[in-house]
PDB file of N, CA, C and O in Angstrom:
ATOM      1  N   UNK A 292      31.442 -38.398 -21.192  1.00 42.00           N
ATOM      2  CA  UNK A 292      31.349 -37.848 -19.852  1.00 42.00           C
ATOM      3  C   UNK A 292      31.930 -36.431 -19.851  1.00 42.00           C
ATOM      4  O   UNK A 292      33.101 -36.170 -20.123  1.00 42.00           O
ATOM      5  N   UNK A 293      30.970 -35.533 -19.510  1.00 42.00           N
ATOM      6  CA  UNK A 293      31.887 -33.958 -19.145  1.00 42.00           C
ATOM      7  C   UNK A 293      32.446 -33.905 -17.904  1.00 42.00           C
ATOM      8  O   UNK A 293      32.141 -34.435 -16.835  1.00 42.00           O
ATOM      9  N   UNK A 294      33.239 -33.235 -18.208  1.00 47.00           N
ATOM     10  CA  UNK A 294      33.990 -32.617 -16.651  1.00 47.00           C
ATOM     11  C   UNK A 294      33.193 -31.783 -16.392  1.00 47.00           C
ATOM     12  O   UNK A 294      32.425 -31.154 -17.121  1.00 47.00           O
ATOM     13  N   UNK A 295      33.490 -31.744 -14.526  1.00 47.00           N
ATOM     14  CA  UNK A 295      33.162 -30.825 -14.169  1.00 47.00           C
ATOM     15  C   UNK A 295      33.925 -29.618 -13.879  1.00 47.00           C
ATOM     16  O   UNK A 295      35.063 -29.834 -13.461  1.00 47.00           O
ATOM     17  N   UNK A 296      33.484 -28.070 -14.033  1.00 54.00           N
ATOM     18  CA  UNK A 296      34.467 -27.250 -13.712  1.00 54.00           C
ATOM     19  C   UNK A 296      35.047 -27.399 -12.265  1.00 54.00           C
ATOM     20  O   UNK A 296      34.386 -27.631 -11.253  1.00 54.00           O
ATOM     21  N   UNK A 297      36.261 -27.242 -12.340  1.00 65.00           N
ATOM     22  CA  UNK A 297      37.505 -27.088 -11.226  1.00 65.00           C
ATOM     23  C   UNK A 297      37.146 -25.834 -10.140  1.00 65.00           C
ATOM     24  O   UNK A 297      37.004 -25.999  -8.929  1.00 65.00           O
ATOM     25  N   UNK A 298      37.046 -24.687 -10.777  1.00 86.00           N
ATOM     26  CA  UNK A 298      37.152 -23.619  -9.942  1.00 86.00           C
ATOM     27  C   UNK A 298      38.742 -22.941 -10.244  1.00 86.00           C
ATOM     28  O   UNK A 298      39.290 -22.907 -11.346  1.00 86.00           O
ATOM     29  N   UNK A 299      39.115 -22.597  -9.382  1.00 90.00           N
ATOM     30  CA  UNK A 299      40.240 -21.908  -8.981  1.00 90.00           C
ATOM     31  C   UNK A 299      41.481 -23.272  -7.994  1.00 90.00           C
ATOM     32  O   UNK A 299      42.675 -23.173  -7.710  1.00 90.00           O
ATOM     33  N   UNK A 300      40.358 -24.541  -7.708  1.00 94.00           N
ATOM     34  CA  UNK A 300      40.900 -25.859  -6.863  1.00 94.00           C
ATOM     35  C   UNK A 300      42.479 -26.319  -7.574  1.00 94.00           C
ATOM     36  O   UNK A 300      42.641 -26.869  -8.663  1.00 94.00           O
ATOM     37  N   UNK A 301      43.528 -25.908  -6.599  1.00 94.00           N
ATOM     38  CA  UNK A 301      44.965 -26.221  -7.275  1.00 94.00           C
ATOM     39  C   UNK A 301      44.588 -27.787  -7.867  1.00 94.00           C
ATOM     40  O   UNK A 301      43.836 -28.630  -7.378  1.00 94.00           O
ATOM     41  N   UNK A 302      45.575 -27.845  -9.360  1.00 91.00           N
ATOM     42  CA  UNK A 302      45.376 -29.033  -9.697  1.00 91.00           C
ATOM     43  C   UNK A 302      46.566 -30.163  -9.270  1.00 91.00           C
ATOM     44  O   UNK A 302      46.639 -31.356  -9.568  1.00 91.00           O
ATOM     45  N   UNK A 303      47.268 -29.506  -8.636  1.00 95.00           N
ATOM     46  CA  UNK A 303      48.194 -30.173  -7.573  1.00 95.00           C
ATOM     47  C   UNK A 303      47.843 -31.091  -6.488  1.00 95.00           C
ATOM     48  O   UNK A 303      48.727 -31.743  -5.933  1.00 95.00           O
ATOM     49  N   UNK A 304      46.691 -31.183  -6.170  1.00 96.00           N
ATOM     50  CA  UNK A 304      46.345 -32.032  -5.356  1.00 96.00           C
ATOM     51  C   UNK A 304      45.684 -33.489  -5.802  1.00 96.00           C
ATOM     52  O   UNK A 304      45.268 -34.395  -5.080  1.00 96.00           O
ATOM     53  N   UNK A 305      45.739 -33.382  -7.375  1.00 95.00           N
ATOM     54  CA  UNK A 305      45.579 -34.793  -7.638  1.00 95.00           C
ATOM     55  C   UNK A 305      43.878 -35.299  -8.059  1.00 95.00           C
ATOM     56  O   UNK A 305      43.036 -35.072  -7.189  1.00 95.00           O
ATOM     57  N   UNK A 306      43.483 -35.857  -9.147  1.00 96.00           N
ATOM     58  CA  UNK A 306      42.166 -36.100  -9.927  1.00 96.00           C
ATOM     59  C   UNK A 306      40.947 -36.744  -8.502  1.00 96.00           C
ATOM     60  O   UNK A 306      39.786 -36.355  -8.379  1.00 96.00           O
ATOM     61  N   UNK A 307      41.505 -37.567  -7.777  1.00 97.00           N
ATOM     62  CA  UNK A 307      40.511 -38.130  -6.352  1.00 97.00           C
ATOM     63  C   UNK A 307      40.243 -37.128  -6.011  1.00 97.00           C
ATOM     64  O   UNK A 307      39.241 -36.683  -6.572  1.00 97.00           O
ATOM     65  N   UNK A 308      40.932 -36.164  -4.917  1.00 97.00           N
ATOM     66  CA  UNK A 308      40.815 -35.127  -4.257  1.00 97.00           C
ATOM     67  C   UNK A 308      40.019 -34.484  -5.142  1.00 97.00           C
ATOM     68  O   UNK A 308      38.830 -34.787  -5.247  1.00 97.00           O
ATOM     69  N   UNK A 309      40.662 -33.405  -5.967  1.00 96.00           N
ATOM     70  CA  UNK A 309      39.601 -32.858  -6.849  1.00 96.00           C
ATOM     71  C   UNK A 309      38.481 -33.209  -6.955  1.00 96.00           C
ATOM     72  O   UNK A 309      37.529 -32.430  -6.997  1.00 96.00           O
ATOM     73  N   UNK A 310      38.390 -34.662  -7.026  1.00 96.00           N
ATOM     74  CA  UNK A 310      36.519 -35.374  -7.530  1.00 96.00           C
ATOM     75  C   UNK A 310      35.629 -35.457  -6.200  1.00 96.00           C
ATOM     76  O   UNK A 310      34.400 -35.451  -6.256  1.00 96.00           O
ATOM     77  N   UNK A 311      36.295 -35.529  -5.083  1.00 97.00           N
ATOM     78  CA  UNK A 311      35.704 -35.701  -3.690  1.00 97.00           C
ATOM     79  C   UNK A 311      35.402 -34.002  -3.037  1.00 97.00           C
ATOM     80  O   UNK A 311      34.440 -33.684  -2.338  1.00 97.00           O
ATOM     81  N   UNK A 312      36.554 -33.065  -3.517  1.00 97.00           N
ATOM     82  CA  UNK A 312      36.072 -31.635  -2.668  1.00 97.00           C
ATOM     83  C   UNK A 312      34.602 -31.314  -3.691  1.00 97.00           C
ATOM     84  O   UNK A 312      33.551 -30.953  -3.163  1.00 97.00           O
ATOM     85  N   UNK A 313      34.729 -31.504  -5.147  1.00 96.00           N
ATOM     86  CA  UNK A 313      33.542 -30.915  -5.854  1.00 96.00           C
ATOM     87  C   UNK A 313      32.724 -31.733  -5.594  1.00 96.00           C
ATOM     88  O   UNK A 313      31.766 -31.160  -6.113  1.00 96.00           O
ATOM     89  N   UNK A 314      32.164 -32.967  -5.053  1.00 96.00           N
ATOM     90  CA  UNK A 314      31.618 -33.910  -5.024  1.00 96.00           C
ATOM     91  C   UNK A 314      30.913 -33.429  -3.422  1.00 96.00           C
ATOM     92  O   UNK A 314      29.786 -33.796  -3.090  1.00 96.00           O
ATOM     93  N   UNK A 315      31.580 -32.778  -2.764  1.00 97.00           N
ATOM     94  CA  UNK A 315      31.251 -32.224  -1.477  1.00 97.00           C
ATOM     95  C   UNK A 315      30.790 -30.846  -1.941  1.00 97.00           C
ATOM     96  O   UNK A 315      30.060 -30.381  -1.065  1.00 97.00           O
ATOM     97  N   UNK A 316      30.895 -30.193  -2.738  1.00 96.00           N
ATOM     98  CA  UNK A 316      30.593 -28.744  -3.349  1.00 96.00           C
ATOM     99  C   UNK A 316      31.301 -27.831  -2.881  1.00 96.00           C
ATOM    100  O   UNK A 316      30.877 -26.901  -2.195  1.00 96.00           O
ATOM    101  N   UNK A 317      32.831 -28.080  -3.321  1.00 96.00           N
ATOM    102  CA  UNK A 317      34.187 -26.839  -2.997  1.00 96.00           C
ATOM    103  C   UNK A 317      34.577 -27.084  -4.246  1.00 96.00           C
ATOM    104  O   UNK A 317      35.160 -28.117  -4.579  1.00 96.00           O
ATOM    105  N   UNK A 318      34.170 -25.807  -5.291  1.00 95.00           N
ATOM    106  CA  UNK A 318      34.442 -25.031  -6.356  1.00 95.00           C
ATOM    107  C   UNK A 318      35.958 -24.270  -6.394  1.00 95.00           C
ATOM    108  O   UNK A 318      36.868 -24.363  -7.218  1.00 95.00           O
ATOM    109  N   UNK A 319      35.840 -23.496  -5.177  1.00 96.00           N
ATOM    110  CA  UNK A 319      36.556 -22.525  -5.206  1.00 96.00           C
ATOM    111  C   UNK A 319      37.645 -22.751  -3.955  1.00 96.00           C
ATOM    112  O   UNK A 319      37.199 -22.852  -2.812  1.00 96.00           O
ATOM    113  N   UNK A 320      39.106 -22.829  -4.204  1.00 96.00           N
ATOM    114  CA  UNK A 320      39.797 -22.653  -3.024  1.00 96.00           C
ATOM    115  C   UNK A 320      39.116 -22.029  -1.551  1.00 96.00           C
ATOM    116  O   UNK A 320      38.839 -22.647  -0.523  1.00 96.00           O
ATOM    117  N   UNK A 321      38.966 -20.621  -1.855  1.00 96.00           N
ATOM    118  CA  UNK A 321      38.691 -20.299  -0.991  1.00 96.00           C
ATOM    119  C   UNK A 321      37.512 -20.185   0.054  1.00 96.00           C
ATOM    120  O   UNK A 321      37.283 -19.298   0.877  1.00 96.00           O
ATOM    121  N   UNK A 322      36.793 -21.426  -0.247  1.00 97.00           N
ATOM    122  CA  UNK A 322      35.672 -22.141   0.457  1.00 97.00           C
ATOM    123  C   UNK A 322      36.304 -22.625   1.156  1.00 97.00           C
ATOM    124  O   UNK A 322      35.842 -22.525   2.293  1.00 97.00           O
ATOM    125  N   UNK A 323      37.454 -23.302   1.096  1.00 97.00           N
ATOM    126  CA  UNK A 323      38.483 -23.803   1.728  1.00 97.00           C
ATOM    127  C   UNK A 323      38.535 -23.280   3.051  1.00 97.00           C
ATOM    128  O   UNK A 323      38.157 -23.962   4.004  1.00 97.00           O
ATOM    129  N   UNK A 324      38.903 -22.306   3.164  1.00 97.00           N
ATOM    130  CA  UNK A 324      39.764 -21.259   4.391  1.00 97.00           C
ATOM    131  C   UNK A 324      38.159 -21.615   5.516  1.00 97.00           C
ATOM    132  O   UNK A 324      37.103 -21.134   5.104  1.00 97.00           O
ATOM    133  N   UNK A 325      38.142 -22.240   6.529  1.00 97.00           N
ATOM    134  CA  UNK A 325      38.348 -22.420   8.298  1.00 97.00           C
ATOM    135  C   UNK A 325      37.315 -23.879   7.810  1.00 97.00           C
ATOM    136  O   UNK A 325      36.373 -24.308   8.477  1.00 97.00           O
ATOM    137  N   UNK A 326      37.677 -24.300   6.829  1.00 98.00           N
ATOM    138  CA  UNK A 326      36.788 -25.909   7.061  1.00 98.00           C
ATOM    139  C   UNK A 326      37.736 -26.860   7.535  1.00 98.00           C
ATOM    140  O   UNK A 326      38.660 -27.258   6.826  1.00 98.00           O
ATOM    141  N   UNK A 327      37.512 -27.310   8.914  1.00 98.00           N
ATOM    142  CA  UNK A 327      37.877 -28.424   9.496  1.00 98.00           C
ATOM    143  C   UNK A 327      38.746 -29.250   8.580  1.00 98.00           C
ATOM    144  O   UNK A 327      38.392 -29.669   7.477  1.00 98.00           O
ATOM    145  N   UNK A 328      39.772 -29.418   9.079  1.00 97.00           N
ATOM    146  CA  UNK A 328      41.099 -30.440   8.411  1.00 97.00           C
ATOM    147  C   UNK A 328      40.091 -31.947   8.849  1.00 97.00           C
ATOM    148  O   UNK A 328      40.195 -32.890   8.066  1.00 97.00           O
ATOM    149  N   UNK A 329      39.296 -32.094   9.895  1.00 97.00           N
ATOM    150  CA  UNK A 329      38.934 -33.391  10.223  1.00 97.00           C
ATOM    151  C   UNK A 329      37.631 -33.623   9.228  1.00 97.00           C
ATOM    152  O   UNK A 329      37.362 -34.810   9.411  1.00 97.00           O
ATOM    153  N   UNK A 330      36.930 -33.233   8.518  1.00 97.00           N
ATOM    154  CA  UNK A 330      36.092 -32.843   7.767  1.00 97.00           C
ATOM    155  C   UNK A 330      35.967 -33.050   6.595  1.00 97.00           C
ATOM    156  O   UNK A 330      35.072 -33.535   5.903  1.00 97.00           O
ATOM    157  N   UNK A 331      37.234 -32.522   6.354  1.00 98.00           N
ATOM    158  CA  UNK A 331      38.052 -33.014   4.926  1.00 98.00           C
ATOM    159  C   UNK A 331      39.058 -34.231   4.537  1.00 98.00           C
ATOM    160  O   UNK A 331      39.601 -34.477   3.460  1.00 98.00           O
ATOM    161  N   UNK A 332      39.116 -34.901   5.777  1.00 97.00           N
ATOM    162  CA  UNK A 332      39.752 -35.802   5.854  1.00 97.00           C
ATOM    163  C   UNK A 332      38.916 -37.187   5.456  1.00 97.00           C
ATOM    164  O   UNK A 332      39.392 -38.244   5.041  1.00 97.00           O
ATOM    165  N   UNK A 333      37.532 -36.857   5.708  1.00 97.00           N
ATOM    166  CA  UNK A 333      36.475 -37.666   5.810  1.00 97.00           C
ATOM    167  C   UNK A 333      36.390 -37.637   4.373  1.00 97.00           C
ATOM    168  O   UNK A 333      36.829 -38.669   3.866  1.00 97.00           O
ATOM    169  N   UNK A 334      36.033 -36.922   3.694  1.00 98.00           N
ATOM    170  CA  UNK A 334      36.062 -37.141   1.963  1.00 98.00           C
ATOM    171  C   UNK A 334      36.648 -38.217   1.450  1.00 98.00           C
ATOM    172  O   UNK A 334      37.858 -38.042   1.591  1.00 98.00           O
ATOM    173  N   UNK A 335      36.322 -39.858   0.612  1.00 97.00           N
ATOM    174  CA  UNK A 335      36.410 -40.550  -0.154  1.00 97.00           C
ATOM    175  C   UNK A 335      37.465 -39.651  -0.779  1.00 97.00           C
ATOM    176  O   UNK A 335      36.973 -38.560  -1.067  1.00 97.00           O
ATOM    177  N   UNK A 336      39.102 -39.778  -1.163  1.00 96.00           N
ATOM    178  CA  UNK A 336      39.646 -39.118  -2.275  1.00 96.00           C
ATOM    179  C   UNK A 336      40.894 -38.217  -1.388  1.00 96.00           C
ATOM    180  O   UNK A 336      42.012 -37.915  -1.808  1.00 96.00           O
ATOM    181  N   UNK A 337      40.408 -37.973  -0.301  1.00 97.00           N
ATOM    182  CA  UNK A 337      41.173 -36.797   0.123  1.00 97.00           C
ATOM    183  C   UNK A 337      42.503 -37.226   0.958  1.00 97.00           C
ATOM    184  O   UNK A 337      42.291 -37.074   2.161  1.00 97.00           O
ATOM    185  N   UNK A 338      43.327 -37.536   0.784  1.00 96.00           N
ATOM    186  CA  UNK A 338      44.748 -38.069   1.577  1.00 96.00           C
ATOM    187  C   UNK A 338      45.322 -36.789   2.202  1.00 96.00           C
ATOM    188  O   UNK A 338      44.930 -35.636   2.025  1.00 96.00           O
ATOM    189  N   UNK A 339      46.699 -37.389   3.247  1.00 97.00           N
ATOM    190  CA  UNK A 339      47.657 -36.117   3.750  1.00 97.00           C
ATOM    191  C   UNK A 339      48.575 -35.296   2.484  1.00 97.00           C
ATOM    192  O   UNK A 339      49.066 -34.177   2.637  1.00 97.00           O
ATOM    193  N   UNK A 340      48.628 -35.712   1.847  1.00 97.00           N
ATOM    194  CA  UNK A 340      49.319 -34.905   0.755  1.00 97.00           C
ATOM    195  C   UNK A 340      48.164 -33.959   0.234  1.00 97.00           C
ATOM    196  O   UNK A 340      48.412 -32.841   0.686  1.00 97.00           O
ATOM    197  N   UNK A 341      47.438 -33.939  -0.242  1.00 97.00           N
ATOM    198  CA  UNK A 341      46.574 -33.090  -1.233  1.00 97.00           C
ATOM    199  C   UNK A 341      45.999 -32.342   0.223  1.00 97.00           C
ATOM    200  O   UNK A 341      45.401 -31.324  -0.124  1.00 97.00           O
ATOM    201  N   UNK A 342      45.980 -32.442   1.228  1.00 98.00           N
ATOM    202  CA  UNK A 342      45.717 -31.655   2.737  1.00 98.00           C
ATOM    203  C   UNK A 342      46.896 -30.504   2.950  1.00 98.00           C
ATOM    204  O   UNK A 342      46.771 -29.300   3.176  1.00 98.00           O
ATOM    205  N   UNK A 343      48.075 -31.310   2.798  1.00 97.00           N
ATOM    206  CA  UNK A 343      48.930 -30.116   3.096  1.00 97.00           C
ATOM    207  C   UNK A 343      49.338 -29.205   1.742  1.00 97.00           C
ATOM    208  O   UNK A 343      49.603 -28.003   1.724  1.00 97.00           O
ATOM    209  N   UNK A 344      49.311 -29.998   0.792  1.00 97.00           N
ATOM    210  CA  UNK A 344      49.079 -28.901  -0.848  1.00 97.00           C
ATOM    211  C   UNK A 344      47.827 -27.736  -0.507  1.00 97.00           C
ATOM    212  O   UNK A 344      47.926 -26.537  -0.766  1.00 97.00           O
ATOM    213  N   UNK A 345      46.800 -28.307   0.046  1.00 97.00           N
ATOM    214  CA  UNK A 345      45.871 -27.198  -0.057  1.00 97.00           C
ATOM    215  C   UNK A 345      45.777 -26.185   1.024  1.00 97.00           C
ATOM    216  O   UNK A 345      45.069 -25.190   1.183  1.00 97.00           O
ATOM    217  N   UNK A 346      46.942 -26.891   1.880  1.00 97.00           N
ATOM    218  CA  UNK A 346      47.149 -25.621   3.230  1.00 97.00           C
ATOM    219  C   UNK A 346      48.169 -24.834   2.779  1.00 97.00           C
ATOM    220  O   UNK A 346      48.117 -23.647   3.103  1.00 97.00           O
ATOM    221  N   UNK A 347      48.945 -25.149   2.213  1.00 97.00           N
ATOM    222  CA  UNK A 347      50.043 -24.489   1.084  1.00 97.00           C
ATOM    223  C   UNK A 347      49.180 -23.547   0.049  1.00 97.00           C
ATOM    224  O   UNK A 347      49.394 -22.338  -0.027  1.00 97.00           O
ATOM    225  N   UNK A 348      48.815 -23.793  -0.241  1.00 96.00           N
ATOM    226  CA  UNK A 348      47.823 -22.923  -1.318  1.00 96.00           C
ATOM    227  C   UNK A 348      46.973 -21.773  -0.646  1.00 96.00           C
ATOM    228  O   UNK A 348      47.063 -20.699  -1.240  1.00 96.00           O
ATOM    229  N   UNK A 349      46.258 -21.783   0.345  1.00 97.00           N
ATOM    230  CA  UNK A 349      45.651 -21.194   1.356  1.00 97.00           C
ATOM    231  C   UNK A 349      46.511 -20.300   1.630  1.00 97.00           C
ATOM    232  O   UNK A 349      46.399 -19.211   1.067  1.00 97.00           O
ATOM    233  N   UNK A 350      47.704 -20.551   2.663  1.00 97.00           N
ATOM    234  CA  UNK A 350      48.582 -19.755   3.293  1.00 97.00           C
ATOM    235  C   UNK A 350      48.858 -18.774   2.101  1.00 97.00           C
ATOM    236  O   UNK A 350      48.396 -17.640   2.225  1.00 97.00           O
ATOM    237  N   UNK A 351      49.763 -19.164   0.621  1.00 96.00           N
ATOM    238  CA  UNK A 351      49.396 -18.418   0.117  1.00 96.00           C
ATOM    239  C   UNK A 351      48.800 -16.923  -0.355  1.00 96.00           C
ATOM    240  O   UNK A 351      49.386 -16.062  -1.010  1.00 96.00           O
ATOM    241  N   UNK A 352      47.756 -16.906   0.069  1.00 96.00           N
ATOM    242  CA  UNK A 352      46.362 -16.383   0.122  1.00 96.00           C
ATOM    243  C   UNK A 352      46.035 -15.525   2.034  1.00 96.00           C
ATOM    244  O   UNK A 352      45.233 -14.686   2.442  1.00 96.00           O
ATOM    245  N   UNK A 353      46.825 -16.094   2.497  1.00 97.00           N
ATOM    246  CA  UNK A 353      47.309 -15.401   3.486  1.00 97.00           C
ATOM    247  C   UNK A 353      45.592 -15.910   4.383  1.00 97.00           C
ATOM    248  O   UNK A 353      44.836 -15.209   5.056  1.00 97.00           O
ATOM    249  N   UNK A 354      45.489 -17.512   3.963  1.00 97.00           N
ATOM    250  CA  UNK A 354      44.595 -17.958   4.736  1.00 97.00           C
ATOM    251  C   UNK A 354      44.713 -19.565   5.504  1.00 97.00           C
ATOM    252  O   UNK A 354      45.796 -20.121   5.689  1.00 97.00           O
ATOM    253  N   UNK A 355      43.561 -20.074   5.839  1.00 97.00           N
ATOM    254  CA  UNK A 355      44.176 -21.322   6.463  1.00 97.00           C
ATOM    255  C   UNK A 355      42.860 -22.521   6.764  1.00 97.00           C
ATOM    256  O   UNK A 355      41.870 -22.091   7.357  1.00 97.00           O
ATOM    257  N   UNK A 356      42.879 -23.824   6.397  1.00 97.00           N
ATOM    258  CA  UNK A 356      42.375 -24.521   6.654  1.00 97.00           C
ATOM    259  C   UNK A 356      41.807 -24.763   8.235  1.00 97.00           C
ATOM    260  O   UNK A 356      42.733 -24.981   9.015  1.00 97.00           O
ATOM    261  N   UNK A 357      40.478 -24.766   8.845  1.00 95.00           N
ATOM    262  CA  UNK A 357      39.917 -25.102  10.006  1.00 95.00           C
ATOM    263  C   UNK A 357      40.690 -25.554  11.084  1.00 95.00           C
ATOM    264  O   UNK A 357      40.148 -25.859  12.146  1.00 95.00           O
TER     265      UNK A 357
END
């Protein structure tokens, strides 16, 4: 089985998450910035931890989840 590429997607948020944002087609963090927290919540994989890691990551970046 190959992996798929990550992107730039912190690997802090854990192998589910990861498999559910690319599985939705978010490559890149910053696809991230104004998609609905309720949206992403819906993703198979995606819990409150790997939500607020990736709003952490965002801010960052001097951006912000939906």
């Amino acid at each position: 089985m190959t992996e798929q590429p990550q992107g730039d997607l912190p690997r802090n948020i854990g192998a589910p998450a990861t498999r559910a944002l690319l599985g939705a087609g978010y490559t890149r963090l910053d696809e991230l910035a104004g998609v609905p927290v309720g949206e992403l919540k819906k993703l198979h994989g995606m819990g409150p931890k790997a939500l607020e890691r990736l709003q952490a990551a965002l801010t960052e970046r001097g951006k912000s989840l939906g």
